[in-house]
Short mmCIF file of C-alpha atoms in Angstrom, two decimals:
data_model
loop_
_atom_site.label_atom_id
_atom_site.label_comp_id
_atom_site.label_asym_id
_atom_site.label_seq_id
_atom_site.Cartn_x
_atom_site.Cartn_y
_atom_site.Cartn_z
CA UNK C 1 -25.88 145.29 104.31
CA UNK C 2 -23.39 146.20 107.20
CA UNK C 3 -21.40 148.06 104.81
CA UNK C 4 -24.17 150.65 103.70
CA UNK C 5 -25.33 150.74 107.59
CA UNK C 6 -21.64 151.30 108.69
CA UNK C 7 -21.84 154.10 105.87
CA UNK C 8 -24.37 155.81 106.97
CA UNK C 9 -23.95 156.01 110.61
CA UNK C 10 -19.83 156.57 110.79
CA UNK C 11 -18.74 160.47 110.41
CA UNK C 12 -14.75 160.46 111.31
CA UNK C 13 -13.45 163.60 113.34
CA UNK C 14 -9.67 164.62 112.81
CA UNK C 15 -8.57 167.16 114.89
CA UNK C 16 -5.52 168.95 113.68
CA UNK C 17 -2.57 166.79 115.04
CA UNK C 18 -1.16 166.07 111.76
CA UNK C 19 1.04 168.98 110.13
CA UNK C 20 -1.05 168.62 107.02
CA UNK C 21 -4.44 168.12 107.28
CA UNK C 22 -5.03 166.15 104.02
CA UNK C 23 -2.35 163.31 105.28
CA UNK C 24 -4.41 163.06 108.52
CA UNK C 25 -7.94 162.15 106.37
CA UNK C 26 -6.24 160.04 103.74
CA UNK C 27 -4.71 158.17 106.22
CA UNK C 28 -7.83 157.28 108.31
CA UNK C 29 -9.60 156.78 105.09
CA UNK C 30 -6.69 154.77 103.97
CA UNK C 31 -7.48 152.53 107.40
CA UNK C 32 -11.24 152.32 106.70
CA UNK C 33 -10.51 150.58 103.60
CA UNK C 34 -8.40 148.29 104.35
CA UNK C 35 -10.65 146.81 107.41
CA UNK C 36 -13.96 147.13 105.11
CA UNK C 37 -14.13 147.97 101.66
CA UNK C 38 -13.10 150.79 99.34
CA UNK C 39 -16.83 151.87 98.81
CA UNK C 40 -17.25 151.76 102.76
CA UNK C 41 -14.14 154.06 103.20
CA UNK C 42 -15.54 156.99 100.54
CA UNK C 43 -18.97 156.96 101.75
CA UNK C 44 -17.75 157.62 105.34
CA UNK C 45 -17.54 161.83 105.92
CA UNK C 46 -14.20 162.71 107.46
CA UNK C 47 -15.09 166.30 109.24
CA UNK C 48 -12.18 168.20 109.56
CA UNK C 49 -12.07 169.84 113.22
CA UNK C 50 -8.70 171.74 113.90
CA UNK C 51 -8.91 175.74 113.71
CA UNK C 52 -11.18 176.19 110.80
CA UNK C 53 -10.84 179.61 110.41
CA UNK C 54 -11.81 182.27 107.09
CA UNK C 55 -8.93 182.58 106.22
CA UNK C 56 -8.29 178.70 105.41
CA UNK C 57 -11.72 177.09 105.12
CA UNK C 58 -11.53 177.55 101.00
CA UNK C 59 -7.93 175.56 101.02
CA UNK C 60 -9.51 172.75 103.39
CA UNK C 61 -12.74 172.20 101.70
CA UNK C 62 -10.54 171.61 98.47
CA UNK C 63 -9.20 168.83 99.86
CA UNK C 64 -9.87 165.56 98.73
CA UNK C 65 -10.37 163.14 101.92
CA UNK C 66 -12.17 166.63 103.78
CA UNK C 67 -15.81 166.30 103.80
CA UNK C 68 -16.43 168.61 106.35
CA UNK C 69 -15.76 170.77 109.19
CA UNK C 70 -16.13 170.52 112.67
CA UNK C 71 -16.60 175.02 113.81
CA UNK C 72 -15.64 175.59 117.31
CA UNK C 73 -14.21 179.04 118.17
CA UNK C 74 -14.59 180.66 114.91
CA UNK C 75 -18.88 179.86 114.90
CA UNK C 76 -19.53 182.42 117.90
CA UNK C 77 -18.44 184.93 115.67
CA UNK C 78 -21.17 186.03 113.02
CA UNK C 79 -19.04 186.97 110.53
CA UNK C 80 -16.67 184.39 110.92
CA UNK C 81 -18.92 182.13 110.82
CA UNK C 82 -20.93 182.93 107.96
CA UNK C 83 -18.03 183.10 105.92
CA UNK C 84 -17.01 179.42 107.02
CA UNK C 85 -20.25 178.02 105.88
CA UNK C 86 -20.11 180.44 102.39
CA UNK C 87 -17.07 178.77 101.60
CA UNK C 88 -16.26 178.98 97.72
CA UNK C 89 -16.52 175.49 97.18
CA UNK C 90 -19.25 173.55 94.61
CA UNK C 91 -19.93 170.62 96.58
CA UNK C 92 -22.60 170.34 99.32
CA UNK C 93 -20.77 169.12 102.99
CA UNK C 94 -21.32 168.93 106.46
CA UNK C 95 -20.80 171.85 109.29
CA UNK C 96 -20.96 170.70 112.87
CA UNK C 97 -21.25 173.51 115.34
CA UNK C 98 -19.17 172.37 118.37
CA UNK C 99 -18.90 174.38 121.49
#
């Protein structure tokens, strides 16, 4: 019971300190794991929150350990913006609006 609580309440923010930003979410999803349990560690969203931009949204939604994005900057921008959540992507995620 924890486990699906802790699941539903956790959302991990990774700002974009790591050179690539898919070592950075498989590494804190790595960690997850291996204090709780595998199922624990992919139903916690990792939001992605260093300089989403257009121009690299599609190749960071793509990524496996990215389940969203965290929009600073790039959201007071209409058309930036709107083109960050029409990402050409199939899967449903997450866009937080910080600023």
């Amino acid at each position: 019971m924890f486990f699906k609580e802790l699941s539903k309440l956790a959302d991990v923010y990774i700002n974009d300190g790591f050179p690539v930003p898919s070592r950075a979410q498989a590494f804190v999803r790595g960690i997850i794991e291996k204090i709780y349990k595998k199922r624990v560690a992919e139903q916690i969203r990792i939001l992605y929150g260093g300089s989403v931009k257009p121009t690299n949204v599609d190749e960071l939604m793509v990524q496996p350990d990215i389940d969203g994005a965290l929009v600073g900057g790039a959201s007071l921008i209409a058309a930036s913006f709107g083109r960050i959540i029409n990402f050409k992507f199939f899967f449903l995620f997450t866009v937080w609006i910080l600023y």
